[in-house]
Coordinates of C-alpha atoms in Angstrom, one line a residue:
M1045 CA 0.0 0.0 0.0
K1046 CA 2.8 2.4 0.9
L1047 CA 4.4 1.5 -2.5
V1048 CA 1.2 2.3 -4.3
N1049 CA 0.8 5.6 -2.5
H1050 CA 4.4 6.5 -3.2
Y1051 CA 3.8 5.7 -6.9
I1052 CA 0.7 7.9 -6.9
I1053 CA 2.5 10.8 -5.2
S1054 CA 5.4 10.5 -7.6
L1055 CA 3.1 10.4 -10.6
L1056 CA 1.2 13.5 -9.4
T1057 CA 4.6 15.3 -8.8
L1058 CA 5.7 14.4 -12.3
V1059 CA 2.4 15.6 -13.8
G1060 CA 2.6 18.8 -11.8
S1061 CA 6.2 19.4 -13.0
V1062 CA 5.2 18.7 -16.7
T1063 CA 2.2 21.1 -16.3
Q1064 CA 4.5 23.8 -14.8
V1065 CA 7.0 23.4 -17.6
A1066 CA 4.3 23.5 -20.3
G1067 CA 2.8 26.6 -18.6
Q1068 CA 6.2 28.2 -18.7
Q1069 CA 6.7 27.3 -22.3
Q1070 CA 3.4 28.9 -23.3
K1071 CA 5.0 32.3 -22.5
P1072 CA 6.7 33.5 -25.6
N1073 CA 10.4 34.0 -25.7
V1074 CA 11.4 37.6 -26.7
V1075 CA 14.4 38.6 -28.7
L1076 CA 14.9 42.3 -29.0
I1077 CA 17.4 43.2 -31.8
Y1078 CA 18.4 46.8 -31.3
V1079 CA 20.7 48.1 -33.9
D1080 CA 22.8 51.3 -34.2
D1081 CA 22.3 54.1 -36.8
L1082 CA 20.2 52.1 -39.3
G1083 CA 18.1 54.2 -41.5
Y1084 CA 14.4 53.9 -42.6
G1085 CA 15.6 53.3 -46.2
D1086 CA 18.4 50.8 -45.5
L1087 CA 16.3 47.6 -45.8
G1088 CA 14.7 46.1 -48.8
S1089 CA 11.4 45.8 -46.9
Y1090 CA 11.5 49.6 -46.4
G1091 CA 12.2 50.4 -50.0
A1092 CA 15.9 49.9 -50.5
T1093 CA 16.7 48.6 -54.0
K1094 CA 20.5 48.6 -53.9
L1095 CA 21.3 46.7 -50.7
N1096 CA 20.3 43.0 -50.3
T1097 CA 18.9 42.3 -46.8
P1098 CA 17.1 38.9 -47.3
N1099 CA 17.0 37.8 -43.6
L1100 CA 15.5 41.1 -42.4
D1101 CA 13.1 41.3 -45.3
A1102 CA 12.0 37.7 -44.4
L1103 CA 11.4 38.8 -40.8
A1104 CA 9.2 41.7 -42.0
S1105 CA 7.3 39.3 -44.3
E1106 CA 6.6 36.9 -41.4
G1107 CA 5.3 39.6 -39.1
I1108 CA 4.4 43.3 -38.9
R1109 CA 6.3 46.1 -40.7
F1110 CA 5.6 49.4 -39.0
T1111 CA 5.8 52.5 -41.2
N1112 CA 5.4 54.9 -38.3
G1113 CA 7.8 53.4 -35.7
H1114 CA 10.1 55.6 -33.7
A1115 CA 13.0 56.0 -31.3
T1116 CA 12.5 58.8 -28.8
A1117 CA 15.6 60.6 -29.8
A1118 CA 17.9 61.0 -32.8
T1119 CA 21.0 59.8 -30.9
C1120 CA 21.9 56.6 -29.1
T1121 CA 22.1 57.1 -25.4
P1122 CA 18.8 58.9 -24.9
S1123 CA 16.9 56.4 -27.1
R1124 CA 18.4 53.5 -25.1
Y1125 CA 17.5 55.3 -21.9
S1126 CA 13.9 55.5 -23.0
L1127 CA 13.8 51.9 -24.1
M1128 CA 15.1 50.8 -20.7
T1129 CA 13.1 53.1 -18.4
G1130 CA 9.9 53.9 -20.2
N1131 CA 10.6 57.6 -19.8
Y1132 CA 11.4 60.3 -22.3
P1133 CA 15.1 61.3 -22.0
F1134 CA 14.4 64.9 -21.1
R1135 CA 13.0 63.8 -17.8
Q1136 CA 16.5 63.0 -16.5
T1137 CA 19.7 65.1 -16.8
G1138 CA 22.8 63.4 -18.1
T1139 CA 21.0 61.3 -20.8
G1140 CA 23.0 62.8 -23.7
I1141 CA 25.6 60.9 -25.7
L1142 CA 27.8 59.4 -23.0
P1143 CA 31.6 59.1 -23.0
G1144 CA 33.0 55.6 -22.5
D1145 CA 33.8 56.1 -18.9
A1146 CA 30.4 57.5 -17.8
K1147 CA 28.6 56.2 -14.7
L1148 CA 25.4 54.2 -14.9
I1149 CA 22.4 56.4 -15.8
I1150 CA 19.7 53.8 -15.4
P1151 CA 18.1 53.9 -11.9
Q1152 CA 18.5 50.7 -10.0
D1153 CA 15.4 51.1 -7.8
K1154 CA 12.9 51.7 -10.6
I1155 CA 11.2 49.4 -13.2
T1156 CA 13.1 48.7 -16.3
L1157 CA 12.3 46.7 -19.5
P1158 CA 14.4 43.7 -18.4
K1159 CA 13.0 43.8 -14.9
V1160 CA 9.5 43.4 -16.4
F1161 CA 10.6 40.0 -17.9
K1162 CA 12.6 39.0 -14.8
D1163 CA 9.5 39.7 -12.6
A1164 CA 7.5 37.4 -15.0
G1165 CA 10.0 34.6 -14.5
Y1166 CA 12.1 35.0 -17.6
Q1167 CA 15.8 34.5 -17.9
T1168 CA 17.3 37.8 -19.1
A1169 CA 20.5 38.7 -21.0
V1170 CA 22.0 41.6 -22.8
I1171 CA 24.7 41.1 -25.5
G1172 CA 26.4 43.8 -27.5
K1173 CA 26.6 47.5 -27.2
W1174 CA 25.6 49.1 -23.8
H1175 CA 26.3 52.9 -23.8
L1176 CA 24.3 53.6 -20.6
G1177 CA 27.2 54.0 -18.3
L1178 CA 28.9 51.7 -15.8
G1179 CA 29.7 52.0 -12.1
D1180 CA 28.6 54.7 -9.7
Q1181 CA 31.3 57.2 -10.7
V1182 CA 33.3 58.2 -13.7
D1183 CA 36.7 57.2 -12.2
K1184 CA 36.6 53.4 -12.0
D1185 CA 39.0 50.5 -11.8
W1186 CA 38.7 48.8 -15.2
N1187 CA 40.9 46.0 -13.8
G1188 CA 38.5 45.0 -11.0
S1189 CA 34.8 44.5 -10.5
I1190 CA 32.8 47.1 -12.4
K1191 CA 29.3 47.7 -11.0
P1192 CA 26.5 48.7 -11.0
G1193 CA 25.7 47.9 -14.6
P1194 CA 23.4 45.6 -16.6
L1195 CA 23.0 43.0 -13.8
E1196 CA 21.8 45.7 -11.4
V1197 CA 19.0 46.9 -13.7
G1198 CA 17.4 43.6 -14.6
Y1199 CA 19.7 41.4 -16.6
D1200 CA 20.8 38.0 -15.3
Y1201 CA 23.7 37.9 -17.8
S1202 CA 25.6 40.5 -19.8
F1203 CA 28.3 40.4 -22.4
I1204 CA 28.9 44.0 -23.7
F1205 CA 31.3 46.7 -24.6
P1206 CA 30.9 49.8 -22.5
A1207 CA 29.9 52.5 -25.0
T1208 CA 30.4 52.6 -28.7
A1209 CA 33.0 51.0 -31.0
D1210 CA 34.6 54.4 -31.6
R1211 CA 35.2 55.1 -27.9
V1212 CA 37.6 53.6 -25.5
P1213 CA 37.9 51.3 -23.6
T1214 CA 37.7 48.9 -26.5
V1215 CA 37.1 45.8 -24.3
F1216 CA 34.5 43.2 -23.6
L1217 CA 32.8 43.0 -20.2
E1218 CA 31.2 39.8 -19.1
N1219 CA 29.0 40.6 -16.2
H1220 CA 31.1 42.7 -13.8
H1221 CA 34.6 42.1 -15.3
V1222 CA 36.7 43.0 -18.3
L1223 CA 37.8 39.9 -20.2
G1224 CA 41.6 39.5 -20.6
V1225 CA 42.7 41.7 -17.8
N1226 CA 46.4 41.4 -16.9
K1227 CA 47.5 42.9 -13.6
A1228 CA 50.9 43.5 -15.2
D1229 CA 49.3 45.5 -17.9
P1230 CA 46.6 47.5 -16.2
I1231 CA 43.9 49.4 -18.1
M1232 CA 43.7 53.1 -17.8
V1233 CA 41.1 55.3 -19.4
S1234 CA 40.7 59.1 -19.7
Y1235 CA 38.5 61.5 -21.6
N1236 CA 40.3 64.5 -20.3
K1237 CA 44.0 63.9 -21.1
K1238 CA 46.3 61.4 -22.8
V1239 CA 47.3 58.4 -20.6
G1240 CA 50.2 56.1 -21.2
S1241 CA 52.3 56.1 -24.4
E1242 CA 50.0 54.4 -26.9
P1243 CA 50.1 56.1 -30.4
T1244 CA 47.3 58.4 -31.4
G1245 CA 45.7 59.1 -34.7
K1246 CA 46.7 62.7 -34.3
E1247 CA 50.3 62.0 -33.6
N1248 CA 50.8 58.9 -35.7
P1249 CA 48.4 59.0 -38.7
E1250 CA 50.8 56.7 -40.6
L1251 CA 49.7 53.8 -38.3
L1252 CA 46.0 54.1 -39.3
K1253 CA 44.4 51.5 -41.5
M1254 CA 41.2 53.6 -41.6
K1255 CA 41.7 57.4 -41.8
N1256 CA 39.6 59.5 -39.6
S1257 CA 37.6 62.5 -40.8
L1258 CA 38.8 65.9 -39.7
N1259 CA 37.4 67.5 -36.5
H1260 CA 35.2 64.6 -35.4
G1261 CA 37.5 63.6 -32.5
H1262 CA 38.5 60.2 -33.7
D1263 CA 42.2 60.9 -33.5
N1264 CA 43.0 59.8 -30.0
T1265 CA 44.3 56.3 -29.0
I1266 CA 44.8 53.9 -31.9
V1267 CA 43.3 50.5 -31.4
N1268 CA 43.5 47.9 -34.3
G1269 CA 44.7 50.6 -36.6
I1270 CA 41.7 52.9 -35.9
G1271 CA 41.8 56.1 -34.0
R1272 CA 39.2 56.4 -31.2
I1273 CA 37.6 59.0 -29.0
G1274 CA 39.3 59.1 -25.7
W1275 CA 42.6 57.8 -24.4
M1276 CA 43.4 54.3 -23.2
S1277 CA 46.6 52.6 -22.1
G1278 CA 47.3 49.0 -21.1
G1279 CA 45.0 46.0 -21.6
K1280 CA 46.9 44.7 -24.6
E1281 CA 45.3 41.2 -24.2
A1282 CA 41.9 42.7 -23.4
K1283 CA 41.4 44.8 -26.5
W1284 CA 39.0 43.4 -29.1
V1285 CA 39.5 43.4 -32.9
D1286 CA 36.8 45.2 -34.8
E1287 CA 36.5 42.5 -37.5
E1288 CA 35.6 40.0 -34.7
L1289 CA 33.1 42.1 -32.8
T1290 CA 29.9 41.0 -34.4
L1291 CA 30.9 37.4 -34.7
T1292 CA 31.8 37.3 -31.0
F1293 CA 28.5 38.9 -30.0
A1294 CA 26.5 36.6 -32.3
D1295 CA 28.2 33.5 -30.9
K1296 CA 27.3 34.6 -27.3
A1297 CA 23.7 35.2 -28.4
I1298 CA 23.5 31.9 -30.1
R1299 CA 24.9 30.1 -27.1
F1300 CA 22.5 31.9 -24.8
I1301 CA 19.5 30.7 -26.8
Q1302 CA 20.9 27.1 -27.0
D1303 CA 21.5 27.1 -23.2
H1304 CA 18.2 28.6 -22.2
Y1305 CA 15.5 27.7 -24.8
Q1306 CA 13.8 25.3 -22.4
K1307 CA 12.4 28.1 -20.3
P1308 CA 11.1 31.6 -21.3
F1309 CA 13.9 34.0 -22.0
F1310 CA 14.3 37.7 -22.9
L1311 CA 17.4 38.4 -25.0
T1312 CA 18.5 41.9 -25.8
Y1313 CA 20.9 41.8 -28.8
N1314 CA 22.4 45.2 -29.2
A1315 CA 24.1 45.2 -32.6
T1316 CA 26.9 47.6 -33.4
E1317 CA 26.0 48.0 -37.1
P1318 CA 26.1 50.2 -39.0
H1319 CA 27.7 52.6 -36.4
V1320 CA 31.3 53.7 -36.9
P1321 CA 34.0 52.5 -37.2
R1322 CA 32.6 50.3 -39.9
M1323 CA 35.1 47.5 -40.0
P1324 CA 33.2 44.3 -40.8
A1325 CA 34.5 40.8 -40.8
T1326 CA 36.6 39.9 -43.8
M1327 CA 33.9 37.7 -45.3
F1328 CA 31.7 40.8 -45.8
K1329 CA 34.3 43.4 -46.9
G1330 CA 33.6 44.6 -50.4
K1331 CA 30.6 42.4 -50.8
S1332 CA 27.9 45.1 -50.9
G1333 CA 29.4 47.5 -53.4
Y1334 CA 28.4 50.4 -51.1
G1335 CA 31.5 50.8 -49.0
Y1336 CA 32.1 49.5 -45.5
R1337 CA 28.7 50.9 -44.3
G1338 CA 26.9 48.7 -46.9
D1339 CA 29.1 45.7 -45.9
A1340 CA 28.2 46.3 -42.2
I1341 CA 24.5 46.1 -43.1
L1342 CA 25.1 42.8 -44.9
Q1343 CA 26.9 41.6 -41.8
L1344 CA 23.9 42.7 -39.6
D1345 CA 21.5 40.9 -41.9
Y1346 CA 23.5 37.7 -41.8
T1347 CA 23.6 37.8 -38.0
V1348 CA 19.9 38.2 -37.8
G1349 CA 19.6 35.1 -40.0
Q1350 CA 21.8 33.2 -37.7
L1351 CA 19.7 34.1 -34.7
V1352 CA 16.5 33.1 -36.4
K1353 CA 18.1 29.8 -37.5
T1354 CA 19.1 29.1 -33.9
L1355 CA 15.6 29.6 -32.8
K1356 CA 14.3 27.3 -35.5
D1357 CA 16.9 24.6 -34.8
N1358 CA 15.8 24.6 -31.1
N1359 CA 12.1 24.5 -32.1
V1360 CA 11.2 27.8 -30.3
Y1361 CA 10.9 30.1 -33.3
E1362 CA 7.1 29.8 -33.6
N1363 CA 6.7 31.0 -30.0
T1364 CA 9.3 33.7 -30.0
I1365 CA 8.6 37.4 -30.4
I1366 CA 11.3 39.1 -32.4
I1367 CA 11.5 42.9 -32.2
F1368 CA 13.8 44.7 -34.6
S1369 CA 14.5 48.4 -34.5
S1370 CA 17.2 51.0 -34.5
D1371 CA 18.2 53.5 -31.8
N1372 CA 18.2 56.5 -34.3
G1373 CA 18.4 57.3 -38.0
P1374 CA 21.3 57.1 -40.4
V1375 CA 24.5 59.1 -40.8
L1376 CA 27.1 58.6 -43.5
D1377 CA 30.4 60.3 -42.7
D1378 CA 30.4 60.1 -38.9
G1379 CA 34.1 60.3 -38.3
Y1380 CA 35.9 58.0 -40.7
D1381 CA 36.8 57.9 -44.4
D1382 CA 35.1 54.5 -45.0
G1383 CA 33.4 54.9 -48.4
A1384 CA 30.0 55.6 -46.9
V1385 CA 29.7 58.8 -49.0
S1386 CA 31.9 58.1 -52.0
Q1387 CA 30.4 54.7 -52.5
L1388 CA 26.8 55.4 -51.8
N1389 CA 26.1 54.7 -55.5
G1390 CA 22.4 55.7 -55.4
H1391 CA 21.5 53.9 -52.1
N1392 CA 19.2 56.2 -50.0
P1393 CA 19.4 55.3 -46.2
F1394 CA 17.0 58.2 -45.4
G1395 CA 14.1 56.9 -47.4
P1396 CA 11.6 59.7 -48.2
Y1397 CA 12.5 61.7 -45.1
S1398 CA 14.8 64.6 -44.3
G1399 CA 17.4 64.8 -41.6
G1400 CA 19.1 61.8 -40.1
K1401 CA 21.0 61.1 -37.0
Y1402 CA 21.2 64.2 -34.7
S1403 CA 18.2 65.8 -36.5
A1404 CA 14.7 66.8 -35.4
F1405 CA 13.5 66.0 -38.9
E1406 CA 11.8 62.6 -39.4
A1407 CA 14.8 60.6 -40.6
G1408 CA 16.4 61.2 -37.2
T1409 CA 13.9 59.0 -35.3
R1410 CA 11.6 57.3 -37.8
V1411 CA 13.3 53.9 -38.1
P1412 CA 12.7 50.4 -39.2
F1413 CA 10.4 48.7 -36.7
I1414 CA 9.5 45.0 -37.2
I1415 CA 7.8 42.6 -34.9
S1416 CA 7.5 38.9 -35.7
W1417 CA 5.6 36.2 -33.7
P1418 CA 4.7 33.3 -36.0
K1419 CA 2.4 31.7 -33.4
M1420 CA 0.2 34.8 -33.1
I1421 CA 0.9 37.6 -35.6
K1422 CA -0.5 37.6 -39.1
K1423 CA 2.2 37.3 -41.7
G1424 CA 2.9 40.1 -44.1
T1425 CA 1.2 42.9 -42.2
T1426 CA 2.0 46.5 -42.7
S1427 CA 0.8 49.0 -40.0
D1428 CA 0.7 52.8 -40.0
A1429 CA 0.1 52.8 -36.3
L1430 CA 2.2 55.4 -34.3
V1431 CA 4.4 53.2 -32.2
C1432 CA 7.6 53.9 -30.2
Q1433 CA 10.3 51.9 -28.4
V1434 CA 9.4 53.6 -25.1
D1435 CA 6.1 51.6 -25.1
L1436 CA 7.7 48.2 -25.0
L1437 CA 8.0 48.3 -21.2
S1438 CA 4.3 49.1 -20.5
S1439 CA 3.0 46.8 -23.2
F1440 CA 4.9 43.8 -22.1
A1441 CA 4.1 44.5 -18.5
S1442 CA 0.4 44.4 -19.3
F1443 CA 0.8 41.3 -21.4
L1444 CA 2.8 39.5 -18.7
N1445 CA 0.6 40.9 -15.8
V1446 CA 3.6 42.6 -14.2
K1447 CA 2.8 45.5 -11.9
Y1448 CA 5.0 48.5 -11.1
P1449 CA 4.6 51.7 -9.0
K1450 CA 2.7 54.6 -10.4
G1451 CA 5.1 57.4 -11.3
E1452 CA 7.5 55.0 -12.9
A1453 CA 7.8 54.5 -16.7
V1454 CA 5.5 57.5 -17.0
D1455 CA 5.8 57.9 -20.8
S1456 CA 5.4 54.2 -21.7
E1457 CA 1.9 53.4 -23.0
N1458 CA 0.3 50.1 -23.4
T1459 CA 0.2 49.7 -27.2
W1460 CA 0.1 45.9 -27.2
K1461 CA -2.8 45.7 -29.6
S1462 CA -0.8 47.8 -32.1
F1463 CA 2.3 45.7 -31.6
M1464 CA 0.1 42.6 -32.4
G1465 CA -1.5 44.2 -35.4
K1466 CA -4.9 44.5 -33.9
D1467 CA -5.0 48.3 -33.6
L1468 CA -3.8 50.5 -36.5
V1469 CA -3.8 53.8 -34.6
G1470 CA -1.3 53.4 -31.9
R1471 CA -0.4 56.0 -29.3
P1472 CA -2.2 59.4 -29.5
Y1473 CA 1.0 61.4 -29.9
L1474 CA 4.8 61.2 -29.4
I1475 CA 7.4 63.6 -28.0
K1476 CA 10.8 63.4 -29.7
A1477 CA 14.1 64.8 -28.5
S1478 CA 16.8 65.8 -31.0
G1479 CA 18.5 69.0 -29.7
T1480 CA 15.1 70.6 -30.0
L1481 CA 11.8 68.9 -29.1
S1482 CA 9.0 68.0 -31.5
V1483 CA 5.5 66.5 -31.3
L1484 CA 4.0 64.0 -33.7
K1485 CA 0.2 63.7 -33.7
D1486 CA -2.2 62.6 -36.4
N1487 CA 0.5 62.9 -39.1
Y1488 CA 1.2 66.5 -38.1
K1489 CA 4.7 67.3 -36.9
Y1490 CA 5.4 70.4 -34.7
I1491 CA 9.0 71.4 -34.0
K1492 CA 9.7 73.8 -31.2
A1493 CA 11.4 77.0 -32.2
G1494 CA 15.1 77.2 -31.1
K1495 CA 18.4 78.9 -31.9
G1496 CA 20.4 75.9 -32.7
A1497 CA 22.4 75.4 -35.9
K1498 CA 20.3 74.5 -38.9
R1499 CA 22.9 72.0 -40.2
N1500 CA 25.6 69.9 -38.8
S1501 CA 28.4 70.6 -41.2
L1502 CA 30.5 67.7 -40.0
V1503 CA 28.0 65.1 -41.0
N1504 CA 26.1 67.2 -43.6
I1505 CA 22.7 66.7 -42.0
E1506 CA 19.9 69.2 -41.6
L1507 CA 19.1 69.4 -37.9
G1508 CA 15.6 70.8 -38.1
N1509 CA 16.3 73.8 -36.0
D1510 CA 14.7 77.2 -36.7
E1511 CA 14.0 80.4 -34.8
V1512 CA 10.3 80.1 -35.6
D1513 CA 7.8 77.3 -34.8
Q1514 CA 7.5 74.7 -37.6
L1515 CA 4.5 72.6 -38.6
Y1516 CA 4.5 69.9 -41.3
D1517 CA 1.7 67.7 -42.7
L1518 CA 3.6 64.4 -43.2
R1519 CA 0.8 63.0 -45.3
T1520 CA 1.7 65.3 -48.1
D1521 CA 5.1 66.5 -47.1
K1522 CA 7.2 63.6 -45.8
G1523 CA 10.4 65.6 -46.4
E1524 CA 9.3 68.4 -44.2
K1525 CA 10.0 71.1 -46.8
I1526 CA 6.9 73.3 -46.4
N1527 CA 6.4 74.9 -43.0
I1528 CA 2.6 75.5 -42.7
A1529 CA 2.7 76.9 -39.1
K1530 CA 1.6 80.4 -40.1
N1531 CA -1.5 79.2 -41.8
N1532 CA -2.4 76.8 -39.0
P1533 CA -2.2 78.6 -35.7
E1534 CA -4.8 76.4 -34.0
K1535 CA -2.9 73.2 -34.8
V1536 CA 0.4 74.8 -33.7
N1537 CA -1.2 75.8 -30.4
E1538 CA -2.7 72.4 -29.9
L1539 CA 0.7 70.6 -30.3
K1540 CA 2.5 73.3 -28.4
A1541 CA 0.1 72.8 -25.5
I1542 CA 0.8 69.0 -25.5
L1543 CA 4.5 69.7 -25.4
E1544 CA 4.2 72.1 -22.5
K1545 CA 2.0 69.7 -20.6
E1546 CA 4.5 66.9 -21.0
M1547 CA 7.4 69.2 -20.0
N1548 CA 5.6 70.1 -16.8
K1549 CA 4.7 66.6 -15.7

């Protein structure tokens, strides 16, 4: 009798365990592929006819392609801040483009996007670019434990580089430590003065394998034949090689999926492409015909294909939500002579829009935005709904029934129905930050008057600044060429009132 009871108890325990695993598996995995400086017009699915991006185009054809999808800012750090916190970047000081030695700007005691998933029982990881600061102060020991960082704001595992590929330190961090640290060759980093005796692009241009453009600041310490922003000494064994960056990140992401696919996971894959310096793996060099920028986009497309293949190989693709978007719009010459301008050859990264990275005009923040979930989302959908990366936090919190305190993630709206293709309207309006502030509502675009420069001559991009208020009807004027503010004072006042209300929250 005892044996029978033991058998029954064991069977019930087994059934309970299977039910629990099945319940966990019903939750979709989520892979967020967040890329760097990719333009609205850089993908075939968004109108590119020169570049071949088959894997990303397939992703769009298997899910939703948003035509009105946005980052909150036209530069990287503020967009990433919004993605993580659910707040517009103007709500916190210090959210501009960060140097490589900046301290962490994401609050540790508030809700974040990865915390939403962690609270819902997901395994969480971030792999790739970070650029949100590390540690609790600028001066830090790069040879010891570096925290707080990704692990303190919601990720269980991180494999990153600190800022951007054109900024020192050019090292990998796995969780709290730099890989390859040697106490006999300690790493030192400064953004104020030269440290150590490493050659610089300014002093030793003959050592460069990629020339830097004048006056961009990419003439400090040389790493792998490329001048960087900032100075670094030591860490010879820790420095990465540009041509191996993406392949290393991709390998880590693939391994994470292979090791964690049996339970729900949230993977943030922060690709470095096509941000400068564009130095793709040898297998992609010269393959696009559009300079290293084009080659980098081919590398990005290939990587996405490898991630999708891994999901399929492990039989979790059908129940995985893949989100693909960019932190801001495109820029061509952003500090290096890499063929991005001279070999453009008719390719148009900006699509039908004006501006680009750094700009208040649409090409600065309107970016590719694709969501795929084969199990639930209708294939081949195109949506004009107004959606933004800042809304991922609230939308997934609602879907996963995760609660967070009122007063946190105040700008993140629940647009889950839009993300699933069930609502074609989206959020009512969007505030965007690009030097000056703008409001997008019902296809009308208001840009606040300001005294900033009208053009960034270094990158040859119109910034969208003007000393008078600007209003554009994007239905008929996607390029923002005709300012209709004078003839539409009521609409100007309506959008200006929205901006003032948001600024005073």
